[in-house]
Structures are given as C-alpha cells and as structure tokens.
Coordinates of C-alpha atoms and ligand atoms in Angstrom, one line a residue:
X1 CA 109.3 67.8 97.7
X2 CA 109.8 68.0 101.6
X3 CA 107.0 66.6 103.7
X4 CA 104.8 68.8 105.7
X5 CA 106.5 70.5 109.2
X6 CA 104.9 68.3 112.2
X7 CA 103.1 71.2 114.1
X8 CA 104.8 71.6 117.6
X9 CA 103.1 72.7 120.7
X10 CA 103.8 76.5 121.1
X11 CA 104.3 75.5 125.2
X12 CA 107.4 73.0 124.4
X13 CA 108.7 74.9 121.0
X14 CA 108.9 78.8 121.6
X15 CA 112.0 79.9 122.8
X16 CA 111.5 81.6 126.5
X17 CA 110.5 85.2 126.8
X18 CA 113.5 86.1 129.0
X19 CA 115.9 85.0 127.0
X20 CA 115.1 86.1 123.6
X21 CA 118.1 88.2 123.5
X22 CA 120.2 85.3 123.5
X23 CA 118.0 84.2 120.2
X24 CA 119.5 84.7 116.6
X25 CA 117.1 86.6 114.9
X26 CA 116.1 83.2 112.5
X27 CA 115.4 81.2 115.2
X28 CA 112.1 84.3 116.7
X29 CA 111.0 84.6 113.0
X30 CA 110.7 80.9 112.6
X31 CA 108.6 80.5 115.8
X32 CA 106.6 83.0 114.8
X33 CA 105.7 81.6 111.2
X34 CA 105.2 78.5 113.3
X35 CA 102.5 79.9 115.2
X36 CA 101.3 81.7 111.8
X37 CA 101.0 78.7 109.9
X38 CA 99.4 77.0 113.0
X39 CA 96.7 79.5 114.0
X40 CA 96.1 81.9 110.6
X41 CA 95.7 78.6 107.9
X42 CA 92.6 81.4 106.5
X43 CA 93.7 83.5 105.3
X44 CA 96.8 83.3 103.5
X45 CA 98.6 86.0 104.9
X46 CA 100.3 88.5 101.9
X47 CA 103.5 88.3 104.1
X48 CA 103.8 84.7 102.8
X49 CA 103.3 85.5 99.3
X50 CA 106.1 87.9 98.6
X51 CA 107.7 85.5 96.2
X52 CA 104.4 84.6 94.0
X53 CA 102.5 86.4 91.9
X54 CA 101.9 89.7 94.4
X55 CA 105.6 90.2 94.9
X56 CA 105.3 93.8 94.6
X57 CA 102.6 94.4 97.6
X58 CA 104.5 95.6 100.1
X59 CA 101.5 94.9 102.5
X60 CA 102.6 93.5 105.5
X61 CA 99.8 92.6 107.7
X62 CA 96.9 90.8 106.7
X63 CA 94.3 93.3 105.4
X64 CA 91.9 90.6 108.0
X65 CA 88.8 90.3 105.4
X66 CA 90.3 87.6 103.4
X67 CA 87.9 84.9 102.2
X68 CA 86.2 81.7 103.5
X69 CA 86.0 80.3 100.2
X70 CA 90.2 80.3 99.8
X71 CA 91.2 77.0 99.2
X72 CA 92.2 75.8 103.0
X73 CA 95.4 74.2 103.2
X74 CA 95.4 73.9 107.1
X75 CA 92.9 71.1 107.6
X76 CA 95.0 68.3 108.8
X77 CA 94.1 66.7 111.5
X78 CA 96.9 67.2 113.8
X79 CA 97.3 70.7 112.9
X80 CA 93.2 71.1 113.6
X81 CA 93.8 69.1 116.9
X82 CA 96.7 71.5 118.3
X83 CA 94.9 75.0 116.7
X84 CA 91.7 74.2 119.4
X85 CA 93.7 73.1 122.1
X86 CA 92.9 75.9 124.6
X87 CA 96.1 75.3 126.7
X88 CA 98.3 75.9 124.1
X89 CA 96.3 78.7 122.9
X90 CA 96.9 80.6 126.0
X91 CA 100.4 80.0 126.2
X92 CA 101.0 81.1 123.1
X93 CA 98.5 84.2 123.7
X94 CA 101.0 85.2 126.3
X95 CA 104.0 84.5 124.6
X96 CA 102.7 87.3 122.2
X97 CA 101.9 90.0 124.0
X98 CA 105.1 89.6 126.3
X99 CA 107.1 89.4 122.9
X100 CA 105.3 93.1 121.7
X101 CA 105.9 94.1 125.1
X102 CA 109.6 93.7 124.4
X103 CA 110.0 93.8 121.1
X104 CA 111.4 97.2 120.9
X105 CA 114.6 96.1 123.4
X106 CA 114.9 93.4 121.5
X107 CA 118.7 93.4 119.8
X108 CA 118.6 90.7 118.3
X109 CA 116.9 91.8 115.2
X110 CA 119.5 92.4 112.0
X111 CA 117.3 95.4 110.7
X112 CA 114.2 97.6 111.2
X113 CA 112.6 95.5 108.4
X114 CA 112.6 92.5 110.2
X115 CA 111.7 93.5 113.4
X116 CA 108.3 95.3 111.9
X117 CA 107.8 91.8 109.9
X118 CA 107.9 90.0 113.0
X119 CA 105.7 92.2 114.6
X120 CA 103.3 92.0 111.6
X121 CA 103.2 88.7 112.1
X122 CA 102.8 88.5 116.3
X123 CA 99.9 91.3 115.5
X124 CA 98.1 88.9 112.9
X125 CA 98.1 85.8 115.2
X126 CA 96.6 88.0 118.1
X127 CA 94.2 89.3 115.6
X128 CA 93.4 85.5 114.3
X129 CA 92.6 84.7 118.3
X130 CA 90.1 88.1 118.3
X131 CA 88.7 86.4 115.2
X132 CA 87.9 83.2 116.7
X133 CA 86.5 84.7 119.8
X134 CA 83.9 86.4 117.7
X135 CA 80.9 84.3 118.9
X136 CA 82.1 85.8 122.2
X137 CA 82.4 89.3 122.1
X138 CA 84.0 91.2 119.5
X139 CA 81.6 94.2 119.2
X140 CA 83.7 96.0 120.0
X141 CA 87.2 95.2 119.3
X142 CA 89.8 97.8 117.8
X143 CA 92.4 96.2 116.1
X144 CA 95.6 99.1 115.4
X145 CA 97.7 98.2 112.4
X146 CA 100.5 99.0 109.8
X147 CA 100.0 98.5 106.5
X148 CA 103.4 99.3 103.8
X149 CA 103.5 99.8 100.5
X150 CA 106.2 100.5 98.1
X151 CA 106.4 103.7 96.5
X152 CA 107.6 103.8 93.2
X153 CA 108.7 107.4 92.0
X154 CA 108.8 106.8 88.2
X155 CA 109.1 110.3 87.6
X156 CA 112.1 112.7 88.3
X157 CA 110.3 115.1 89.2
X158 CA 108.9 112.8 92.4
X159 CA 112.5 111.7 93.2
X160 CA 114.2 115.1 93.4
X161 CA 111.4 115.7 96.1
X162 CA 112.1 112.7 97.6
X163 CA 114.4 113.5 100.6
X164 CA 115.4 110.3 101.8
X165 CA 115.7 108.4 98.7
X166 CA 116.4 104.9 101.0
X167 CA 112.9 105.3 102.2
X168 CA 110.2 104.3 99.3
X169 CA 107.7 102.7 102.2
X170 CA 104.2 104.2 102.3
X171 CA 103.0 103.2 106.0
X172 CA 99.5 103.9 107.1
X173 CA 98.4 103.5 110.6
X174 CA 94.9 102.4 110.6
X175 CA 92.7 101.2 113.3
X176 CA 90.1 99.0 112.3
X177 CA 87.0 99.2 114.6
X178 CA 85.6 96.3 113.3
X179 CA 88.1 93.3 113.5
X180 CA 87.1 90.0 113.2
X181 CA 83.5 91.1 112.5
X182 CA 81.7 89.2 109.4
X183 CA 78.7 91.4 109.2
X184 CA 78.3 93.2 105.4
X185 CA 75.0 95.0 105.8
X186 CA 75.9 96.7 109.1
X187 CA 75.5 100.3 108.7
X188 CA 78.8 100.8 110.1
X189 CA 80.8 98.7 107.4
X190 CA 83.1 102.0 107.1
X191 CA 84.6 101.0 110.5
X192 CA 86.6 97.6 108.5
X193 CA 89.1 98.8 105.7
X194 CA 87.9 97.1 102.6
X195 CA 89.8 95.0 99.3
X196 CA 89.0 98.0 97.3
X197 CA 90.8 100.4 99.7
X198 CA 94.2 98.3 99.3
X199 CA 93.9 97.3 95.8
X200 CA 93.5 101.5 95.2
X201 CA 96.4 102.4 97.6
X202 CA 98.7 99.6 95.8
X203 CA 97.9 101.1 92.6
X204 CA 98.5 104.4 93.4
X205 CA 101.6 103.2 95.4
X206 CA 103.0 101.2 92.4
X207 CA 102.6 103.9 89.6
X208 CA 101.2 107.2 90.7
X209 CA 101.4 109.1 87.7
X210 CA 99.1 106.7 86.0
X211 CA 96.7 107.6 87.7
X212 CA 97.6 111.2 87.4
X213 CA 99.0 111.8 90.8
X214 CA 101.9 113.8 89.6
X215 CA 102.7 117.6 89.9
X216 CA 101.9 118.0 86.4
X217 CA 98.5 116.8 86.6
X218 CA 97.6 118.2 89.9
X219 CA 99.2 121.3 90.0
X220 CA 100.9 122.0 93.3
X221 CA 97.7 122.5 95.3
X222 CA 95.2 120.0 94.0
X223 CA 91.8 119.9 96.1
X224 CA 90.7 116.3 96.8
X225 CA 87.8 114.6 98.1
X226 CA 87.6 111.1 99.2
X227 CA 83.7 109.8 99.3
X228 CA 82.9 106.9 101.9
X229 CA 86.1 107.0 103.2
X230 CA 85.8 104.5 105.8
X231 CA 88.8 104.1 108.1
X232 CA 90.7 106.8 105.5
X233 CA 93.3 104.1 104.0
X234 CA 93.5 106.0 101.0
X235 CA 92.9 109.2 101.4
X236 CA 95.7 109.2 104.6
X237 CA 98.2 107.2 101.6
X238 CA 97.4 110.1 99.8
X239 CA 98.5 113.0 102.1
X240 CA 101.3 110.7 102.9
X241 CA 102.2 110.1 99.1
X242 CA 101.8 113.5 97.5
X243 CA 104.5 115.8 99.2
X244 CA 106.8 113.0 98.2
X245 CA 105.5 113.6 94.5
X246 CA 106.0 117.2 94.5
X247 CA 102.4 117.8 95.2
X248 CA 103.2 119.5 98.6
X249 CA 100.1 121.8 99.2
X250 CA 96.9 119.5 98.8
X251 CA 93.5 119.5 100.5
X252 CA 92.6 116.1 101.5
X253 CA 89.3 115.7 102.7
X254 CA 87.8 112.4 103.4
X255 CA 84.3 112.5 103.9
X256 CA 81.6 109.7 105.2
X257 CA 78.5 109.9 106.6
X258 CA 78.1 107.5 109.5
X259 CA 79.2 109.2 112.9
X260 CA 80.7 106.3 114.5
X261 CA 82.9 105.6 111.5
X262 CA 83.9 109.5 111.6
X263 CA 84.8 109.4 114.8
X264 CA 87.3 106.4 113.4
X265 CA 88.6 108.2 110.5
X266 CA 89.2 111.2 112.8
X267 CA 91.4 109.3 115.6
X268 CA 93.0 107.4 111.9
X269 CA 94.0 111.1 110.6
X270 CA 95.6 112.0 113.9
X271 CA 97.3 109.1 114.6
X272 CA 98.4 109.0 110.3
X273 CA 100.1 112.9 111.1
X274 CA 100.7 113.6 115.1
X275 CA 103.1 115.9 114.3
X276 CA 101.1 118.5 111.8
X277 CA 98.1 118.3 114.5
X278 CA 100.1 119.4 116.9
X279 CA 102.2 121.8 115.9
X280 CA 99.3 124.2 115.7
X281 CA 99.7 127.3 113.5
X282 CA 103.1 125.5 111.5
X283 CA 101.6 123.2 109.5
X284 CA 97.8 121.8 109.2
X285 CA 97.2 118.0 108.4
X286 CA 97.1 117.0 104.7
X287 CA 93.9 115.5 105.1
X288 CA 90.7 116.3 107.1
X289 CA 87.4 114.2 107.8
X290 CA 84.4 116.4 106.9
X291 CA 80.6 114.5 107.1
X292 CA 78.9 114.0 103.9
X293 CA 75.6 111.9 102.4
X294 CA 75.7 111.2 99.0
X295 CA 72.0 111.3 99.1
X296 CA 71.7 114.8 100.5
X297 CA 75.1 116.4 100.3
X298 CA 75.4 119.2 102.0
X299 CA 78.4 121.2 100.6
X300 CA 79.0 123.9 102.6
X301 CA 82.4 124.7 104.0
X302 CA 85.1 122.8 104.0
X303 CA 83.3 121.0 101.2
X304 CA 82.1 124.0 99.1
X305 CA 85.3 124.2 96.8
X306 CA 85.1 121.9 93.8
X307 CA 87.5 119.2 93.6
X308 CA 89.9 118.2 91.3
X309 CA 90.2 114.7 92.2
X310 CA 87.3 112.7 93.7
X311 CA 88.4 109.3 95.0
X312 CA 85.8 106.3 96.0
X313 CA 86.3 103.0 97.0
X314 CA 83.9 100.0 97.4
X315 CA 81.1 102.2 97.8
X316 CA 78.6 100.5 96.2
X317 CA 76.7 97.9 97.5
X318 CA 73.2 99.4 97.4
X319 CA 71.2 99.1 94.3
X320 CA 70.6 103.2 94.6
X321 CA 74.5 104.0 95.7
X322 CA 75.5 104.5 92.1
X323 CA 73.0 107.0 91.2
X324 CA 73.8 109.1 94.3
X325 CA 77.0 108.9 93.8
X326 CA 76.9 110.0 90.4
X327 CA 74.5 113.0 91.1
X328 CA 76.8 114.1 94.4
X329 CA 80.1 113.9 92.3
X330 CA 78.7 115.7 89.4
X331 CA 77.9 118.6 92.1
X332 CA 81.3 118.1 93.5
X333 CA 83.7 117.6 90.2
X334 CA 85.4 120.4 88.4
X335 CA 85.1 120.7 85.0
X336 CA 88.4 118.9 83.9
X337 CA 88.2 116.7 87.2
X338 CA 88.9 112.6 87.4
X339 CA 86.3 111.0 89.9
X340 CA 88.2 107.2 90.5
X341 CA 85.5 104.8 91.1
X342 CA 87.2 101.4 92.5
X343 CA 84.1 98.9 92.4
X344 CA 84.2 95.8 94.3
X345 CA 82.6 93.1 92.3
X346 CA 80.3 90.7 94.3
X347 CA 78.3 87.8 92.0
X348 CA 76.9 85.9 94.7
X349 CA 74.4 86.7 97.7
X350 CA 72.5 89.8 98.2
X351 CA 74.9 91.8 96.9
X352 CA 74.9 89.9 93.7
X353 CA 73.9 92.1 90.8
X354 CA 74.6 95.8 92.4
X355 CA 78.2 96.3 90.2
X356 CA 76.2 96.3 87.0
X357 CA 74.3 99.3 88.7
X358 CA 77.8 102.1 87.9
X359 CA 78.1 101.4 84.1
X360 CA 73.8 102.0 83.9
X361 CA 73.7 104.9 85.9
X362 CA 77.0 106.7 84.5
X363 CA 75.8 106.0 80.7
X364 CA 75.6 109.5 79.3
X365 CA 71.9 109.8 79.3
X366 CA 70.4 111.1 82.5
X367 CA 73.1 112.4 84.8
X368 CA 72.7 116.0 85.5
X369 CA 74.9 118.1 83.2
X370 CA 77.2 121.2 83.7
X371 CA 77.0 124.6 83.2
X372 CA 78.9 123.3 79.9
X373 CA 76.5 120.8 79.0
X374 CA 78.8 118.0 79.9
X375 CA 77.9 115.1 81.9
X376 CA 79.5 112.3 84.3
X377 CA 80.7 110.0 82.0
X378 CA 82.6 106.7 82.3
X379 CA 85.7 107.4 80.1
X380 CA 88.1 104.0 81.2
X381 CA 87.8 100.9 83.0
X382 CA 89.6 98.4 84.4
X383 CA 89.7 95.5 86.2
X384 CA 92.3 93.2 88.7
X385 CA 91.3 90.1 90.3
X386 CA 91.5 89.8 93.8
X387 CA 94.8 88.6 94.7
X388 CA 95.1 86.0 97.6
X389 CA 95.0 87.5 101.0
X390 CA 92.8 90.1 100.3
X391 CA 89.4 90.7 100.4
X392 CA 86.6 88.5 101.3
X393 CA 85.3 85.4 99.4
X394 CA 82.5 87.0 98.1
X395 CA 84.3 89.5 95.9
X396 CA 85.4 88.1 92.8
X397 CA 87.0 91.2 91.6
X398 CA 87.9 94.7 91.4
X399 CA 87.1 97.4 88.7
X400 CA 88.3 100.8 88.7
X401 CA 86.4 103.5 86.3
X402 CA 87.9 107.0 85.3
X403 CA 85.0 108.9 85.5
X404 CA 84.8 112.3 83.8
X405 CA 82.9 114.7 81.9
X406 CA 81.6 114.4 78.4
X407 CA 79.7 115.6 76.2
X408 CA 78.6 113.2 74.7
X409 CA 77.0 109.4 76.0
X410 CA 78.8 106.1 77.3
X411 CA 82.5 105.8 75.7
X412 CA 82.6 102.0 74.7
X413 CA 85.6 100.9 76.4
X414 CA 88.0 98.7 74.2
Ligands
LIG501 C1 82.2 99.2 102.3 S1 82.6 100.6 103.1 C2 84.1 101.1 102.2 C3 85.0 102.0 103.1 C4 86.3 102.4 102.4 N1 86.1 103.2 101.3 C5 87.1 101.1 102.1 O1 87.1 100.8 100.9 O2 87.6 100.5 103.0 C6 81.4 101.8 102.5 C7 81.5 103.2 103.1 O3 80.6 104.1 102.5 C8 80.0 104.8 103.6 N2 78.6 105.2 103.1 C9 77.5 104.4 102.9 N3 76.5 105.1 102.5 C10 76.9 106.4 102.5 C11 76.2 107.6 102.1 N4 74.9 107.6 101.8 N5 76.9 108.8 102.2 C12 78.2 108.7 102.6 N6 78.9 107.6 102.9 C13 78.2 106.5 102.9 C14 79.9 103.9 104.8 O4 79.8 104.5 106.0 C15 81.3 103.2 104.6 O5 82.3 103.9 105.2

C-alpha cells in the first residue's frame, strides 16, 4: 500500500492561473483533487466513489448534505494544520474563481466530460469554504449547481426517441438557497435538495420503466404532480427525462407551499428549460410550480385535473405530514394512479420515530375512499441505504412506497 500524499500548500503547488494553457489536462485535475482532498475530508464527495459500490451515480457534485457522522479520514494533523491556515485558504479561494473564470478558454481539456468534472470539483471546494463560513453569514447564500445522471433507456421504445443516442446524461440545474445551512426544522427546508430527491431521480434515471415511467404506462400525455417539491430536482429530471422516453406531452406540476421556496423552484424551472420559456406560444415548459398545502389543498386550476402520477420525496418529518399527505393525494390521485412516496428514514433526534407514521396512516382503515370504495393503500415497499456522499448523518435510510388504491386494507409486503 502507498503512504498517504504529504498535503502541499495550494500557494507553492497550484500551477499559475496564466499559464494553465500550457498545463496537460492531468496535471489541473490533480491539483484540483489536491485541494478536494485537502479542504472537503466531509463529505466524501460521490465524484471519488465512481469505482466503489455507487459506480452507476452519475452525480457529479456533492449533493452538500452529507453526514457529520461519516467516518473522517481527513484528521491528520498536518492536513488539519494546512486546511485552517487562512493564507492558504485565500490563495486558493482565488485560484478558484480565476480558474471558473477561465475555464471555458481553457484548451487544455481532452473532452467536455472532463472539463465539467473539473469544474464539479472547483464548485465543491468553493462550496466547502461557504460551508465553513457558516458561523459568519450564510443566510443567505445561493449555491447554482449541476447534478448528472445516467439515463438508461432499457426499452426500445425510449431509444428510437432518443435523438442523440451518445448523450444518456440527465443534467439538472439546481440552485440551492440554502448551502451550507444545518438547520432541519426551518420552515424553509424546501430551499436545500434533500437525499431522498437524489436517491428518487437515480432511480428513475437508472431504470425508468420500473417505475412505470414508460409510454406504455403513461400514455403519451400523463398528468403529474410533484408534492413538496422543494428546489424541483425531480420533477425538473422528469420533464427532462420523459420526452426522451416517448412520453412527449406531460404536465409537470411541482407544487409546495412555502413562498420563499416557490420563488426557488420557479427561477430552478426556468433556468432547467430557458428555451421553452421563451419561445412563447411554440412550446410551454414541461413542468410548472403551482402553491399547494397538503393540510388545506386548494385544487383549483392548474391543480384541478387528477393526476396520474403523484411523486413525493422526503416529506415527512412531522408526526401529522403522513396523514395530510394521504388525505391530499387521495383527493388528487386517479383511480388507477401510482402516488411514489420516497421516505427518508431518521432514528435519532427529534425526528426519530416520524417514518413509522406512513405505514399507520396508509393501513386501509381510515383513509377516505373513492367514489369506487377504494382507498390509499400501500401496495410495495422498498428500501436502499444511504450510500456515502449523500444525505445527512441523521438519515439511516431510504424507503420508497407504491401507494395506490385498494379495496381492501394494508397489503403485507413480502
Ligand atoms: C425536506 S423538504 C424536501 C424537499 C424535496 N422534496 C427534496 O427531497 O429535496 C420538505 C418540503 O416539503 C414542503 N412542505 C412542508 N410542509 C408542507 C405542506 N403542509 N404543504 C406543502 N408543502 C410542504 C417544504 O416546503 C419542503 O419543500
């Protein structure tokens, strides 16, 4: 086994700004996983995993809620010494943001791919910086990310709609309002993209038609509602994801209640589709952000057309969330409609206790019903542990429930 890389000072081991050019493209990639390994130790970036167990997330950039808890392999002394030396900091602060201001010049890169995974890597150090500063002042910090996933079109029917069968990247633009903020309970959590969201958008990434995002289950129109969307990771995969399947006249509408964290979505949508928003009168936008409680849904226009796909991720963490959420989808949901429920599990703290609260409140028994006599019904269940890189220590892991209707109580699930 190798021993450990001594750390260098950025100030005496990046190569100079002007001359990057003159770099091969090894030699900028190196000192920026220098800088990654010296300043992000927490947390493990996905980027750095692509040959372990997560090999097929494509994500690129840390999703930035990753855990305390992960094990810390960064602690050395030396590397501790040089991480809070303020010079070096700086230096290499500046060495950043002139390297994104110049990074599109740049020749030296052998492909697109490694240019965007070096400037992946530039944003996450910046964004490490933002999340040291945080007893400073990171109210209000907006941090503007790419996230890519791989698309895998299993079915032929995706791939002859597929027009550039080179590109099977999935890339969401998403700013996050929230960076480097470590506050759960704020009211404004929607503002952060969540573990849920990317576990959710990998899934439906990786293999779409198990989930039943396929022409044949949707039809070529589907109607789709997103409930506490947050930032709109997966709802704006979605309207990215579906033309590409086939699917190319869906609604998307991603719905939240908290103004601020509309306002976010909105600008997410816009910056997710420029083109569809402004050609006005040629094409709308897949996906639109509509305001909606759970508690006391209001379903008037655009939301007044039932949906044949509800879509919800990490929503509850509130000992009444499940309930509403049951009693709004069961107002929402047509008759042979899915409602995917992505729980994050959470065993410790305050939170500790709430996930039991979805398989008690969608038991069979007290839901309302349908005009058919049906009601909301967990009919599957799965779960995934949180792989490294993603999420926040406190959530152990993730279970996704098909929700449907039935006439009958709880399906045991084998
Ligand atoms: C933890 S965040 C998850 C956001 C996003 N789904 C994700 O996974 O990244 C919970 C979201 O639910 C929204 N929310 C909470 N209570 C709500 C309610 N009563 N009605 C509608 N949205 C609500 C919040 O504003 C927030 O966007």
């Amino acid at each position: 086994m190798c021993p450990a890389r001594r750390p260098l000072p950025p100030s005496s081991s990046l190569p100079a700004i002007r001359s990057l050019n003159d770099e091969p493209e090894s030699r900028i990639l190196s000192a920026l996983g220098d800088l990654y390994g010296l300043y992000c130790p927490l947390p493990t970036s996905l980027a750095f995993q692509a040959n372990s167990a997560h090999k097929d997330l494509l994500i690129t950039a840390d999703s930035g809620y990753a855990s305390d808890n992960d094990e810390d392999d960064g602690k050395d002394e030396e590397n501790f010494e040089l991480r809070e030396d303020p010079y070096e900091r700086a230096f290499a602060e500046r060495w950043l943001t002139s390297f994104l201001g110049r990074v599109e010049e740049l020749t030296c890169f052998e492909s697109e791919d490694s240019q965007q995974h070096a400037v992946d890597k530039a944003y996450c150090v910046l964004a490490s910086f933002l999340g040291q500063d945080k007893e400073e002042d990171v109210e209000d910090t907006e941090i503007t990310r790419d996230y890519h996933f791989a698309l895998n079109l299993d079915s032929s029917e995706a791939r002859e709609h597929e027009e550039n069968t080179e590109s099977k990247t999935v890339t969401v633009q998403l700013t996050d309002g929230l960076a480097g903020r470590d506050n759960t309970d704020h009211t404004d959590v929607g503002l952060q993209s969540w573990g849920a969201a990317f576990i959710f958008t990998e899934l439906m990434c990786n293999g779409p038609a198990r989930l039943n995002f396929s022409r044949d289950a949707l039809g070529s129109a589907p109607h789709i509602v997103e409930l506490g969307a947050g930032t709109g990771l997966v709802g704006i995969a979605l309207g990215k994801i579906l033309p590409r399947l086939g699917v190319p006249k869906s609604t998307i509408i991603a719905t939240d209640f908290h103004p601020t964290v509309l306002a976010n979505l909105e600008a997410n949508i816009i910056k997710n589709f420029p083109t569809q928003i402004q050609e006005e009168g040629s094409m709308s936008p897949p996906i639109q952000a509509a305001r909606l409680d759970w508690q006391t849904p209001d379903l008037s226009s655009p939301l007044d057309k039932q949906a044949d796909v509800l879509v919800a991720t990490d929503v509850i963490y509130g000992p009444e969330h499940a309930i509403w959420l049951r009693d709004c989808a069961a107002r929402m949901l047509k008759p042979d409609g899915v409602f995917w429920l992505m729980l994050t599990v959470r065993t410790t703290g305050k939170f500790e206790g709430i996930s039991g609260t979805v398989r008690a409140s969608f038991n069979g028994h007290d839901g309302l019903r349908n005009p058919q006599g049906c009601v909301l019904t967990i009919l599957d269940e799965e779960c995934f542990a949180r792989p490294s890189g993603i999420g926040r220590g406190d959530e152990s892991e993730y279970r996704l429930f098909k929700i449907g209707w039935a006439s009958w109580g709880i399906k045991e699930h084998s």
